[in-house]
Coordinates of C-alpha atoms and ligand atoms in Angstrom, one line a residue:
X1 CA 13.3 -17.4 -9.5
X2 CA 12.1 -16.1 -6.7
X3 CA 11.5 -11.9 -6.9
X4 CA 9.6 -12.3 -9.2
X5 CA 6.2 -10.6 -9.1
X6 CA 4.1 -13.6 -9.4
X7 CA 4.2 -14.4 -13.5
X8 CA 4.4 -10.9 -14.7
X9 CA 8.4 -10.6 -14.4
X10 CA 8.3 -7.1 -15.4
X11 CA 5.6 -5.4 -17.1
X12 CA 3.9 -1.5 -17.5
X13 CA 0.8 -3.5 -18.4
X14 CA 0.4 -5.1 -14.6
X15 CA 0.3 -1.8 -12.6
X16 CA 1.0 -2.3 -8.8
X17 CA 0.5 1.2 -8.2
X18 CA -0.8 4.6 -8.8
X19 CA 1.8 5.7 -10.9
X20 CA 1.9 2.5 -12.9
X21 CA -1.6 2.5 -13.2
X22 CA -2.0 6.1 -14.9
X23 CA 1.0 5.4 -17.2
X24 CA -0.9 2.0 -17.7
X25 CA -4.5 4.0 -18.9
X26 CA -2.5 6.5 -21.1
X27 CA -0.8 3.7 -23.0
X28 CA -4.0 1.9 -23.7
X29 CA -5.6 5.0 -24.6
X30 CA -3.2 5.7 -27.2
X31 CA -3.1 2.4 -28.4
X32 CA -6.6 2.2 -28.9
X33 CA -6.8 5.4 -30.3
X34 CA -4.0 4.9 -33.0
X35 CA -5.4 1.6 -33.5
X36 CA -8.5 2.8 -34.9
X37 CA -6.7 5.7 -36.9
X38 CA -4.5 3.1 -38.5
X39 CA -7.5 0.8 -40.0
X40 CA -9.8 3.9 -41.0
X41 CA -6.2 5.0 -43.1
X42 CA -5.3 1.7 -44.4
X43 CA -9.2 1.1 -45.5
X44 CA -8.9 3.9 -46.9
X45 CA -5.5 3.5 -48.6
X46 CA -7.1 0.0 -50.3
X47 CA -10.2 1.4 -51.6
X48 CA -8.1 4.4 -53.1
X49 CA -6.1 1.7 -55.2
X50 CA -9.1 -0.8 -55.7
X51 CA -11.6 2.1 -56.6
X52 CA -12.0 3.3 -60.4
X53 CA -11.6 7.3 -60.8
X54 CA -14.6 9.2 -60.2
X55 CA -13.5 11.2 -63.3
X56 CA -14.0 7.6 -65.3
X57 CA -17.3 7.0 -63.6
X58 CA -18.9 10.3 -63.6
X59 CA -19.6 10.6 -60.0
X60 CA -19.0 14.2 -58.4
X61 CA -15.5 14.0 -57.3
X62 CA -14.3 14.7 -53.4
X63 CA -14.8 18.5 -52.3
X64 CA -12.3 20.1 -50.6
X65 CA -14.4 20.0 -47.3
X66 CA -13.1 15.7 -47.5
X67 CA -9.8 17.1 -47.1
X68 CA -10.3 19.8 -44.9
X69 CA -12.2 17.6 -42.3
X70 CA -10.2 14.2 -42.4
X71 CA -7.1 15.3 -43.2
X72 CA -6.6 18.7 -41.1
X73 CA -9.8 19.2 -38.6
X74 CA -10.5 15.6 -37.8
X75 CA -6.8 14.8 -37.4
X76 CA -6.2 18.2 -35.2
X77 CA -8.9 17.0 -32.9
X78 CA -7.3 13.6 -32.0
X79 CA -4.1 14.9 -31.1
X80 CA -5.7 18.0 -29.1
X81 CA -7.5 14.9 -27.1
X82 CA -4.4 13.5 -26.5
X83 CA -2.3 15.9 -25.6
X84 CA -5.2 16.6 -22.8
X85 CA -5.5 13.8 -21.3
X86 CA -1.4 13.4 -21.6
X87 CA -1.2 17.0 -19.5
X88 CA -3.7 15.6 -17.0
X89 CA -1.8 11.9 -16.7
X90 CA 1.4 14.7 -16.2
X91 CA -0.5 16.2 -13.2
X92 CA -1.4 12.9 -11.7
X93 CA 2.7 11.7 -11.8
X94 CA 4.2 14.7 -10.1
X95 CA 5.1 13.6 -6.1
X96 CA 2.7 13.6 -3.6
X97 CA 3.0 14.4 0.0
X98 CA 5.2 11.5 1.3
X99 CA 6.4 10.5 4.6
X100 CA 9.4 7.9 3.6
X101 CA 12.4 9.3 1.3
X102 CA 14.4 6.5 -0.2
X103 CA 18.3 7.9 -2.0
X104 CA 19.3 5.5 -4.8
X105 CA 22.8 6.0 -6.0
X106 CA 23.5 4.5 -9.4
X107 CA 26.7 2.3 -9.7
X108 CA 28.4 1.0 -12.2
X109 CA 26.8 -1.5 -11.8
X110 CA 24.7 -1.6 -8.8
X111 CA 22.5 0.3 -6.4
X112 CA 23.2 2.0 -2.8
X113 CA 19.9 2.8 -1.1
X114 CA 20.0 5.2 2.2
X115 CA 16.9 6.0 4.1
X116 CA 18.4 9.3 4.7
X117 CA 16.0 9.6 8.0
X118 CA 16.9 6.5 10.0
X119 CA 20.1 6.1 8.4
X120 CA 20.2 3.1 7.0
X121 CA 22.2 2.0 4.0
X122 CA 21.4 -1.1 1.7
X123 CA 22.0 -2.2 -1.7
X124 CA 20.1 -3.4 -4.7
X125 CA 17.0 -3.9 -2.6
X126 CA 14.6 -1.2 -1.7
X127 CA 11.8 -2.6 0.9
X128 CA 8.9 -0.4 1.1
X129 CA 5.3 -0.1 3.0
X130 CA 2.0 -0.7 0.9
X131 CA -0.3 2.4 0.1
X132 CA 2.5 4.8 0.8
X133 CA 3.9 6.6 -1.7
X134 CA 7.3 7.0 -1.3
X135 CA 9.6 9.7 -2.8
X136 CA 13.2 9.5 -4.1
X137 CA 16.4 10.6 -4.3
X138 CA 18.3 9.3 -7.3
X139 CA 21.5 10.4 -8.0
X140 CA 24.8 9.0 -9.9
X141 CA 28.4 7.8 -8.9
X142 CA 29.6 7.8 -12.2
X143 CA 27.7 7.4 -15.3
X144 CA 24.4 8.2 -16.2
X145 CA 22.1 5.2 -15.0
X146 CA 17.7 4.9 -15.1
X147 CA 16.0 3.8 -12.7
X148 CA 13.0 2.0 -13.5
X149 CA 10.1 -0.5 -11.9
X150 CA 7.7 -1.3 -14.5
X151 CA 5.4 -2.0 -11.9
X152 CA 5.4 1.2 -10.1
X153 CA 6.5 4.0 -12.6
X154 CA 7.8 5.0 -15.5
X155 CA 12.0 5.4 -16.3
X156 CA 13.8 8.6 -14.4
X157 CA 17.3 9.2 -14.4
X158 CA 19.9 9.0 -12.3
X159 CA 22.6 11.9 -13.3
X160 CA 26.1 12.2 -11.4
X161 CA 26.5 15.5 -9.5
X162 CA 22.5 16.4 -10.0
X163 CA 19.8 14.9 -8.0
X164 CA 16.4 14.1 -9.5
X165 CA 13.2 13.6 -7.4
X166 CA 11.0 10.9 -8.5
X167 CA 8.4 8.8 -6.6
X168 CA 6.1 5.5 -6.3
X169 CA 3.5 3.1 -4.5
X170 CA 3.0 -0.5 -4.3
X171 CA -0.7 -0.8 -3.6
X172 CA -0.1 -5.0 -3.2
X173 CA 2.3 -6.9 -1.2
X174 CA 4.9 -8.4 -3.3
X175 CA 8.4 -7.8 -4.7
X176 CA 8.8 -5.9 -8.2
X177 CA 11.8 -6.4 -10.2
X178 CA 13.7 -3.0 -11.2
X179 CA 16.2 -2.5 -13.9
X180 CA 18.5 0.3 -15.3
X181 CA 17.0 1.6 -18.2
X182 CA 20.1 3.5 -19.3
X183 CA 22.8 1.9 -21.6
X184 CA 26.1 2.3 -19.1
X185 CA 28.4 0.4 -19.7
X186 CA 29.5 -3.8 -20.0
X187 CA 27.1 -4.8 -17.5
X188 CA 24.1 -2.3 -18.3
X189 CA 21.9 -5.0 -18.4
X190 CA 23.0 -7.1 -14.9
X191 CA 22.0 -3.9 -13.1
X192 CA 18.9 -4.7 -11.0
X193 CA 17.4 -4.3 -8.5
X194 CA 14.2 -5.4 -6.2
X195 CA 11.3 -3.6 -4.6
X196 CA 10.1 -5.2 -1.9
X197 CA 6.9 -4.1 -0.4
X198 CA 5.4 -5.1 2.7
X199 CA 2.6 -4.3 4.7
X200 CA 3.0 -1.2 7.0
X201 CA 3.4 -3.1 10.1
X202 CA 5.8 -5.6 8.9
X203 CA 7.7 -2.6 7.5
X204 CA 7.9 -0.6 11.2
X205 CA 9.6 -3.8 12.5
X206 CA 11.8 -3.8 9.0
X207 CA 12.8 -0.8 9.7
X208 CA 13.5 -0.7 13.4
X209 CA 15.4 -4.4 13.1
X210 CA 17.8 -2.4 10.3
X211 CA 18.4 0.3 12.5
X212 CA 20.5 -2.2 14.6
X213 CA 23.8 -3.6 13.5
X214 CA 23.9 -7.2 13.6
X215 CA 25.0 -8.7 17.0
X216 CA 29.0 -10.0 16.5
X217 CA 29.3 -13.5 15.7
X218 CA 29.7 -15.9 19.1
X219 CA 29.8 -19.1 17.0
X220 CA 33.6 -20.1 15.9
X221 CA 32.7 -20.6 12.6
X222 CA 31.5 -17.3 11.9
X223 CA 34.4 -14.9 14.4
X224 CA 37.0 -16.8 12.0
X225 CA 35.1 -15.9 8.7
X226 CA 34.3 -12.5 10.1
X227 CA 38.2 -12.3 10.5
X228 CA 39.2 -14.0 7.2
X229 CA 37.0 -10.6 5.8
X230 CA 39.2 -8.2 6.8
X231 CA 42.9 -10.4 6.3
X232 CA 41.7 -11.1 2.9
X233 CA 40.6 -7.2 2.8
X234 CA 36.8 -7.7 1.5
X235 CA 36.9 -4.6 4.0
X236 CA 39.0 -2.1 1.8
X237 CA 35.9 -2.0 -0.3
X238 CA 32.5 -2.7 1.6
X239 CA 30.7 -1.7 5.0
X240 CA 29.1 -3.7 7.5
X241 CA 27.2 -1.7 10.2
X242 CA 29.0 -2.5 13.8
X243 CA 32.1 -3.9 12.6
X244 CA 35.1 -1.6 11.4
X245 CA 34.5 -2.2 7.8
X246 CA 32.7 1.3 6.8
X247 CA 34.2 1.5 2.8
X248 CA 31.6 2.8 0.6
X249 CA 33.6 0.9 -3.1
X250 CA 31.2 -1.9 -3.2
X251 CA 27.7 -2.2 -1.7
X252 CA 27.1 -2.6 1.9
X253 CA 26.8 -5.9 3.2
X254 CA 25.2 -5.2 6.7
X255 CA 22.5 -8.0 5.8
X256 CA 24.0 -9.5 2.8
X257 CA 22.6 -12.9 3.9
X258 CA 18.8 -11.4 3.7
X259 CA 18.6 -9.9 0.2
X260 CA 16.7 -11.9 -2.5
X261 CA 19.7 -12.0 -4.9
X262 CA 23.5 -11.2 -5.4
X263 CA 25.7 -9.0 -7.8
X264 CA 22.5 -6.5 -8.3
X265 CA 20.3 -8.9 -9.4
X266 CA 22.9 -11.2 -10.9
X267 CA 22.0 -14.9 -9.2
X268 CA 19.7 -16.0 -6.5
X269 CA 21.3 -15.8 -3.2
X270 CA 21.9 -18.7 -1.7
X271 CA 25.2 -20.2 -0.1
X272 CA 26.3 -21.7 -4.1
X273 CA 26.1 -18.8 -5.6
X274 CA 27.6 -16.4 -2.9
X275 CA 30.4 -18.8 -2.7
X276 CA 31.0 -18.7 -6.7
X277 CA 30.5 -14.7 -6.5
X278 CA 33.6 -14.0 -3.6
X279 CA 35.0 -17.0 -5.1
X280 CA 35.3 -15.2 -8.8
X281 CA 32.5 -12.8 -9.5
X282 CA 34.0 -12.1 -13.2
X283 CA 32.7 -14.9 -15.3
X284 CA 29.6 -14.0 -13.9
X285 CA 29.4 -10.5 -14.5
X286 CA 32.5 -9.4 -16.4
X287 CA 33.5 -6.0 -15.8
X288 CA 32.2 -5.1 -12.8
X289 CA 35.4 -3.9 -9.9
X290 CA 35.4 -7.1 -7.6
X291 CA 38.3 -8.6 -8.3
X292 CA 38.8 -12.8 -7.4
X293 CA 39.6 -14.1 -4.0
X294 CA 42.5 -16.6 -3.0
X295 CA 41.0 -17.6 0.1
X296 CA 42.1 -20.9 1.6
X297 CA 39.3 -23.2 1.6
X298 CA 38.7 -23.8 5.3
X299 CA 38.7 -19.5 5.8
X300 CA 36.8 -19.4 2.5
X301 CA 33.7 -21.7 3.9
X302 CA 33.8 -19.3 7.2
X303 CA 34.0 -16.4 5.3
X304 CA 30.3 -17.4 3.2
X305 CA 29.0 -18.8 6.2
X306 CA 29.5 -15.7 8.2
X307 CA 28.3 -13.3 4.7
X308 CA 25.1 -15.6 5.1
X309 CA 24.8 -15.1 8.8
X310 CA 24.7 -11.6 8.5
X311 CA 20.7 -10.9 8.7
Ligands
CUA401 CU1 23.2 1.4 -15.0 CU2 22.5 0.9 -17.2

C-alpha cells in the first residue's frame, strides 16, 4: 500500500524523529534493564528449588545483609536509575520552540487538520517540513480520540471541549502512518491518518499551492459533476475552498483527489475506490455518518471524476 513508511508500517522501534527516538532509548533501556533482573531472579528461583538446605549441609546460612542488599538496596537502586533517566526522557519530550502549529480535531471517525496561520483546512493527512518540529493542537468533536504516530511520538489525547498541546519531527522524508489510540466507538480502528513530510522547500510550495482554492472546472465533464455535488447535496455536509460548499459534517474535500487514502485511512485512493466510497461507504466502514448515494450513473462518473480533479 502506498503510505507506508518503507517496511516498518508502524513502529516505536523505527524512530523518524526526536521525540520517537528518546521514547525509542527509554524503551530499550528498560527492556534491557528488566531483562537482566528477570534472569538473575529466575536463576535464582531454580537454584532455591534445586539446592539442598544449608541447614542439611552445614554450610553458614544467608545473613541478613543477602536480603538487605538484593532484595531492598539493590532493587531501590534500579528503580532510582530509572525513574532518572525517565524524568530526563520527560524533559527532552516537552515542546520546543516551533514555528508551524498544526489543530487536529478528532472525529468520529476521522481527522480535520487547520493550519491555524495560513488557514488551511485538510483532513486525515498532515504534510509537514523535515527538521522542524512542529507543535499541535488536538482537540475533540465528540468523543475522546488519541492521537498517535509511532514514528514521531508517543499517544496524546484528544479531549472534547479541552485542548491539549503536543508536538513532533520527521527528521527523514517519508510518510508515517498515524492511528487513534483511543477505543471510540464502531470504527475506532479505521481511524487513521498520514504524516507526510517533505523537505522544507517542497513544503513552502505545499503550502502556498493550498492557500489557493482550486481553479473551477472548465472541462464539461467536471462543471456537471461539480454540479451533480450540490443537486445530490454532498454539500450539506463537506467544504470545498472556492465553491459555496463550506459545511464542516464531513471532512473537507478541497484536494480530495491528492490525499494518499480515503475514509481516514480506510482504502487507497484511486478512482475504484472513491467511486465504491460515494457509491456506499457503509460496507466499508460501517457506522461512520455518510449515508449511500443514488446518483444516476452518467452524473455519478462526473461527480468521481470531478472529486479526483480536485488537486
Ligand atoms: Cu478515534 Cu479511536
Amino acid at each position: 500500500m502506498p503510505g507506508c513508511a518503507e517496511e516498518h508500517h508502524q513502529s516505536v522501534l523505527h524512530p523518524a524523529g526526536p521525540a520517537a527516538e528518546t521514547i525509542e532509548w527509554l524503551w530499550w533501556l528498560l527492556f534491557w534493564v528488566c531483562a537482566v533482573v528477570l534472569v538473575v531472579v529466575t536463576v535464582l528461583t531454580l537454584w532455591a528449588i534445586v539446592a539442598k538446605p544449608r541447614a542439611r549441609t552445614g554450610e553458614p546460612q544467608l545473613g541478613n545483609g543477602f536480603i538487605v542488599i538484593s532484595g531492598i538496596i539493590l532493587p531501590s537502586v534500579i528503580l532510582v536509575v530509572l525513574l532518572i533517566f525517565s524524568l530526563q526522557a520527560n524533559l527532552r519530550l516537552r515542546i520546543p520552540e516551533t514555528q508551524l502549529t498544526v489543530r487536529v480535531i478528532g472525529h468520529q471517525f476521522w481527522w480535520e487538520i487547520h493550519y491555524p496561520d495560513h488557514q488551511i483546512i485538510t483532513a486525515n493527512e498532515i504534510h509537514i517540513p523535515v527538521g522542524v518540529p512542529v507543535k499541535l493542537e488536538l482537540r475533540a468533536a465528540d468523543v475522546i480520540h488519541s492521537f498517535w504516530v509511532p514514528h514521531l511520538h508517543g499517544k496524546m489525547d484528544l479531549l472534547p471541549e479541552h485542548t491539549n498541546f503536543f508536538w513532533f519531527q520527521a527528521d527523514k522524508a517519508g510518510v508515517y502512518r498515524g492511528q487513534c489510540a483511543e477505543f471510540c466507538g464502531v470504527q475506532h480502528a479505521l481511524m487513521a491518518f498520514n504524516v507526510v513530510a517533505m523537505e522544507p522547500l517542497e513544503f513552502e510550495r505545499w503550502l502556498e499551492a493550498q492557500k489557493h482554492p482550486p481553479p473551477p472546472p472548465m472541462d464539461e465533464v467536471l462543471q456537471r459533476g461539480q454540479r451533480a455535488f450540490f443537486v445530490h447535496g454532498c454539500n450539506t455536509c463537506h467544504a470545498i475552498a472556492g465553491t459555496e460548499a463550506d459545511a464542516r459534517i464531513g471532512p473537507d474535500l478541497t484536494r480530495i483527489g491528492s490525499r494518499l487514502t480515503i475514509g481516514a485511512g480506510t482504502r487507497v485512493n484511486n478512482y475504484a475506490n472513491l467511486s465504491g466510497w460515494v457509491a456506499n461507504p457503509q460496507p466499508i466502514k460501517p457506522g461512520n455518518l455518510m449515508p449511500p448515494s443514488f446518483i444516476p450513473p452518467e452524473e455519478f462518473h462526473a461527480l468521481i471524476e470531478y472529486l479526483v480533479s480536485l488537486r
